[in-house]
Each structure stands twice: as C-alpha cells, then as structure tokens.
PDB file of C-alpha atoms in Angstrom:
ATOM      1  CA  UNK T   1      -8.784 -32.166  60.244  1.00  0.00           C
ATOM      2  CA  UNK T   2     -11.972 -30.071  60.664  1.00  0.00           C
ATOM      3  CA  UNK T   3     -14.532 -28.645  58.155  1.00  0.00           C
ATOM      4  CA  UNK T   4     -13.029 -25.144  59.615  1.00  0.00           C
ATOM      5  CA  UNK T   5      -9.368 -25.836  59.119  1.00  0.00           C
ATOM      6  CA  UNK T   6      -9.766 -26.941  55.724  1.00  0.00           C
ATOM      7  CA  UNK T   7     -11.545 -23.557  54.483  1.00  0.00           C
ATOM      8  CA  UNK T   8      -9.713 -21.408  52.269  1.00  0.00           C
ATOM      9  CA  UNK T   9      -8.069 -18.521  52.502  1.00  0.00           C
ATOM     10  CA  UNK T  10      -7.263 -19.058  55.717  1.00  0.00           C
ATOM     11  CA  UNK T  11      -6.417 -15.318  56.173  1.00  0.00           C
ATOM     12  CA  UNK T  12      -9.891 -15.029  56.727  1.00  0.00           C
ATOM     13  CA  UNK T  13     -11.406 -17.850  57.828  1.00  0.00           C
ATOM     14  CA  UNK T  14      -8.064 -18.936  59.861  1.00  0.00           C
ATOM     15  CA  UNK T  15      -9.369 -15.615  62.745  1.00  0.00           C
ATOM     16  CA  UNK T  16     -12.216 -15.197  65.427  1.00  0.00           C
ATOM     17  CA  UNK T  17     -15.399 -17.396  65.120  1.00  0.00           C
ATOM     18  CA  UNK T  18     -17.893 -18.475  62.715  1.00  0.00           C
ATOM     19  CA  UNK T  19     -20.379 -15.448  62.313  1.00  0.00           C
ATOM     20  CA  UNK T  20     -24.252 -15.589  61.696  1.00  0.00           C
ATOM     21  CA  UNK T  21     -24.314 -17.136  58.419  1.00  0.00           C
ATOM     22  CA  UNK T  22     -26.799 -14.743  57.159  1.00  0.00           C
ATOM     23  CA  UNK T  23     -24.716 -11.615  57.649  1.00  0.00           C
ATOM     24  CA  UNK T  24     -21.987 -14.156  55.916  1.00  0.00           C
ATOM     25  CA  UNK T  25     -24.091 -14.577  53.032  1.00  0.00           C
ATOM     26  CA  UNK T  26     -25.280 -11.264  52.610  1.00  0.00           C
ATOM     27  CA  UNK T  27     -21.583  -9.928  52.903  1.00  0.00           C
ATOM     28  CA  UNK T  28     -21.081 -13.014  49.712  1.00  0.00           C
ATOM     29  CA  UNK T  29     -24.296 -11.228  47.957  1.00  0.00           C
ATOM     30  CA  UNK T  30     -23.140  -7.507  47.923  1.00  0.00           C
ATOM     31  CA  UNK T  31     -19.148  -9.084  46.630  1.00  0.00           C
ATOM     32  CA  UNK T  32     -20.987 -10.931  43.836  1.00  0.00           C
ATOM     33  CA  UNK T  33     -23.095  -7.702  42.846  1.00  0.00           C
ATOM     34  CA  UNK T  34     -19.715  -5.545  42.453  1.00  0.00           C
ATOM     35  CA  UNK T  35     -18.390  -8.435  40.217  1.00  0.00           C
ATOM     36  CA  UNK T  36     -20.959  -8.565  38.076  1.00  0.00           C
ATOM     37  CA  UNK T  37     -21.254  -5.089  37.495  1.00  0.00           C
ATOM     38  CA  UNK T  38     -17.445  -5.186  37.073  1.00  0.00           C
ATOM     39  CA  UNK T  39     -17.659  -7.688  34.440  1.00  0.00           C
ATOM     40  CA  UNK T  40     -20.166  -5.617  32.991  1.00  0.00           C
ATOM     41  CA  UNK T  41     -18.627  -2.676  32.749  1.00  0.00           C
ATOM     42  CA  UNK T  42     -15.562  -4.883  30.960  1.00  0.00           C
ATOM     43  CA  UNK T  43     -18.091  -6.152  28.324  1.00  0.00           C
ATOM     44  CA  UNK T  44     -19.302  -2.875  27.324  1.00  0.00           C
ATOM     45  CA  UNK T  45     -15.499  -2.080  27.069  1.00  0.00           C
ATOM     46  CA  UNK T  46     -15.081  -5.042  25.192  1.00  0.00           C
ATOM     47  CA  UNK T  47     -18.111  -3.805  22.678  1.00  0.00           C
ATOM     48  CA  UNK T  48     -16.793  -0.290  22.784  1.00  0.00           C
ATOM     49  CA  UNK T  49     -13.253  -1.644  21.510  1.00  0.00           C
ATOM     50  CA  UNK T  50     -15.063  -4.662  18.713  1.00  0.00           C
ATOM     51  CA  UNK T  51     -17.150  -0.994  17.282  1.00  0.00           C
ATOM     52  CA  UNK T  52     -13.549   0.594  17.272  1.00  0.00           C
ATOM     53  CA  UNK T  53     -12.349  -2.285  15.121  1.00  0.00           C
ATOM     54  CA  UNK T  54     -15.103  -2.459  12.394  1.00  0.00           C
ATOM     55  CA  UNK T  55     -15.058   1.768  11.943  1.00  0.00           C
ATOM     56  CA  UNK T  56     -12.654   3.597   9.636  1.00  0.00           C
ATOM     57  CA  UNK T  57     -12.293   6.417  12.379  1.00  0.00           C
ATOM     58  CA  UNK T  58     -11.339   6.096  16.066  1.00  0.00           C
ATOM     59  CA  UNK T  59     -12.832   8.570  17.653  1.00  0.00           C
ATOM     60  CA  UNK T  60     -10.664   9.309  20.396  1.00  0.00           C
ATOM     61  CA  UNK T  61     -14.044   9.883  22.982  1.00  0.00           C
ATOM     62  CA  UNK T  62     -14.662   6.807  22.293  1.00  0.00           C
ATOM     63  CA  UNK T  63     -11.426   5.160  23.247  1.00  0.00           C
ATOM     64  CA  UNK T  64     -11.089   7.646  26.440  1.00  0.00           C
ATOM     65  CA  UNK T  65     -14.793   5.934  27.125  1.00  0.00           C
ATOM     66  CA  UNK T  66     -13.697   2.267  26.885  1.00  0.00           C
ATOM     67  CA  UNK T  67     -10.323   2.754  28.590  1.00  0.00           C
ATOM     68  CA  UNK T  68     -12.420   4.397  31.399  1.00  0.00           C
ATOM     69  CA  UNK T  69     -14.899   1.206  31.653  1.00  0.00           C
ATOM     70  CA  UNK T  70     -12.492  -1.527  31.711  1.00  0.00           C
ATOM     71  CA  UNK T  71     -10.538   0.447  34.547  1.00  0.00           C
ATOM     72  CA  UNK T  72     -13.254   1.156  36.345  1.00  0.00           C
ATOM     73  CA  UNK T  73     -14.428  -2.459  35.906  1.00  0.00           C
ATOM     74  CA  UNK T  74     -11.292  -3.532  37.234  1.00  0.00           C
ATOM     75  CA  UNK T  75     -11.315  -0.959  40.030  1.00  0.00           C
ATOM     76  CA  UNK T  76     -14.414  -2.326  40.884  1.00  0.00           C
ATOM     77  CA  UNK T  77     -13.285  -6.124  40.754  1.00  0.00           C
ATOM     78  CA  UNK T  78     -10.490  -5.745  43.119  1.00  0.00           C
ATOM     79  CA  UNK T  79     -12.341  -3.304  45.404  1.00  0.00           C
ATOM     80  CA  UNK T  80     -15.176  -5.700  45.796  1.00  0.00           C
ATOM     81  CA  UNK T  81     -13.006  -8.602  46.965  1.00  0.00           C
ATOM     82  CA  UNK T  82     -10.981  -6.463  49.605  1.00  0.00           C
ATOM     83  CA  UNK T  83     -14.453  -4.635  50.675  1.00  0.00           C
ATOM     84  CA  UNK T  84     -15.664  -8.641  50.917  1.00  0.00           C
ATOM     85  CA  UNK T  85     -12.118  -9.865  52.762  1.00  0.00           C
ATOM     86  CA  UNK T  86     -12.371  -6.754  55.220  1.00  0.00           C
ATOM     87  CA  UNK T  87     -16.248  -7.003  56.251  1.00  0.00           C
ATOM     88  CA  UNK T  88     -15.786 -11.395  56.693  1.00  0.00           C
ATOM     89  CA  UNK T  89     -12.711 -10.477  58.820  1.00  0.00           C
ATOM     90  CA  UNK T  90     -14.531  -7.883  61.012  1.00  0.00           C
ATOM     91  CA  UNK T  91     -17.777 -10.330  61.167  1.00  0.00           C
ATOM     92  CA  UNK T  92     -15.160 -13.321  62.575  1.00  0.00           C
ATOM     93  CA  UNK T  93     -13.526 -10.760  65.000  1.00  0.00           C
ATOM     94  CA  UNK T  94     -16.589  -8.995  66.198  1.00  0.00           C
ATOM     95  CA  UNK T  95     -14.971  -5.616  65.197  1.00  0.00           C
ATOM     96  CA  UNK T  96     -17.377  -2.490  63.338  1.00  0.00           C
ATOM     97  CA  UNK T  97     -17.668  -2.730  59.525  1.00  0.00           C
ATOM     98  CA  UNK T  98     -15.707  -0.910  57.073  1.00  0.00           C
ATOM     99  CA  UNK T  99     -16.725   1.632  55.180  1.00  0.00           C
ATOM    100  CA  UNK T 100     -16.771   0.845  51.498  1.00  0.00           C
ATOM    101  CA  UNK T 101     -13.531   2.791  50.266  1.00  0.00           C
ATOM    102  CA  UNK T 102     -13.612   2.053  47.019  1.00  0.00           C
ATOM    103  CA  UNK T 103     -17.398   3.064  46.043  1.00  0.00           C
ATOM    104  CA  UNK T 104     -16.121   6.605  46.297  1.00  0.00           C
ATOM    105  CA  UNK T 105     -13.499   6.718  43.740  1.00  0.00           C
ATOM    106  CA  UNK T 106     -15.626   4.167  41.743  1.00  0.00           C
ATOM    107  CA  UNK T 107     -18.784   6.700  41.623  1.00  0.00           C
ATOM    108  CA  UNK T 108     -16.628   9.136  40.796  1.00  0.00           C
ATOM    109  CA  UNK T 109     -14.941   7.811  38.158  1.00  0.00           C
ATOM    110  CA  UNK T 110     -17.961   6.699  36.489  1.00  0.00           C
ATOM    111  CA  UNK T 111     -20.047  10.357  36.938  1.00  0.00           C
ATOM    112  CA  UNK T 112     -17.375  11.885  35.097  1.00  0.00           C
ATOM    113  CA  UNK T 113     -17.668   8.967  32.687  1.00  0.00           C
ATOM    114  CA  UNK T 114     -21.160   9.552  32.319  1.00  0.00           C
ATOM    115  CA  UNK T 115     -20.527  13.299  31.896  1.00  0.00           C
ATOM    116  CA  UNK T 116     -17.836  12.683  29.182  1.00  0.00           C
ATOM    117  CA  UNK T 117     -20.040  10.236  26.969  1.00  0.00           C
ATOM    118  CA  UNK T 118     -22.736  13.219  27.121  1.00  0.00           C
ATOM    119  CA  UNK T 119     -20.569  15.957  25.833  1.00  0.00           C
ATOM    120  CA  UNK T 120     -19.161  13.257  23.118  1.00  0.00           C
ATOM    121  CA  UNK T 121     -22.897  12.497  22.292  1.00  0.00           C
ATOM    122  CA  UNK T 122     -23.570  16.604  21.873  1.00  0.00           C
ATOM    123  CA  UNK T 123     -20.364  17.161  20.091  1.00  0.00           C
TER     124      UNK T 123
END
C-alpha cells in the first residue's frame, strides 16, 4: 500500500494529484488560524460564564455576550475545516478556490457583538 493510499480522509486526499506542497501548507496555516481564534473566542466564553458564576447578578448582556462567543467560536471551528476540505479538494483537482463563505456571517456576527458589548459598557 502507498504513502498516498494510506492518507486520511480519503475524501480529500482519495481525488486529483498531489498539489505544490506550499499552497498545501499554507491552505493547513490559514485552517489552524480560524481554530485558534475559534478556541479563543470559546475561552473568553468560558471566562465570561466562570465571572457569571462568582457574581450575585447575571446581567443578561453579559450572557447574550458569551452565548454569542461560543457560537461564533463554533461557527468559526466548523467553517474553518470545510473552508480547509473545499480549498485541498480544489488544489488536488486543479479547479478555482472557494470563496470563504463563512467569514461573512462570522464578521458579522461578531461586529454586532462588538456593537452590543459597547452599548452594555455605556449602559
């Protein structure tokens, strides 16, 4: 059995033909970025909910704001595996790249974040 049979998931690396390892590795890079910002977004979540705990009032901002990060955070984490998945696939096959879907609704979701956590901060 060969090196390239034994790679998994074959769903990707089962179609076309090895690319240039660099655009490989850079397509890697940018899916490791969105992760860690994912799990970033997650820990402040996580901080968000451990502040929650330790207070006598629950601000209900607050909670709307760490709901909203560990979505998005999750949004983010899935998004940046299929963006990954769909750019290796069109490397193998020689195909144009994808446009990054999910950056949209992720920037979105995290301006009106930003916007809320203002107003909260003013109110």
């Amino acid at each position: 059995m060969s090196k390239q049979q034994k790679r998994w998931p074959k769903l990707i690396y089962g179609m076309g033909e090895e690319p240039d390892p660099r655009a490989s590795l850079a397509n890697e890079r940018t899916a490791l970025a969105g992760l860690r910002t994912a799990l970033a977004l997650i820990a402040t979540s996580l901080a968000i909910a451990a502040v929650l705990h330790y207070t006598e009032s629950s601000p209900l901002m607050l909670q709307i704001i760490g709901i909203c990060l560990s979505i998005s955070g999750s949004l983010l984490a899935i998004t940046s595996l299929a963006h990954w998945v769909n750019v290796e696939r069109a490397l193998r096959t020689k195909k144009p790249l994808p446009s990054p879907n999910g950056l949209v609704t992720i920037t979105v979701i995290i301006g009106a974040l930003g916007i809320v956590t203002i107003l909260s901060i003013l109110a």
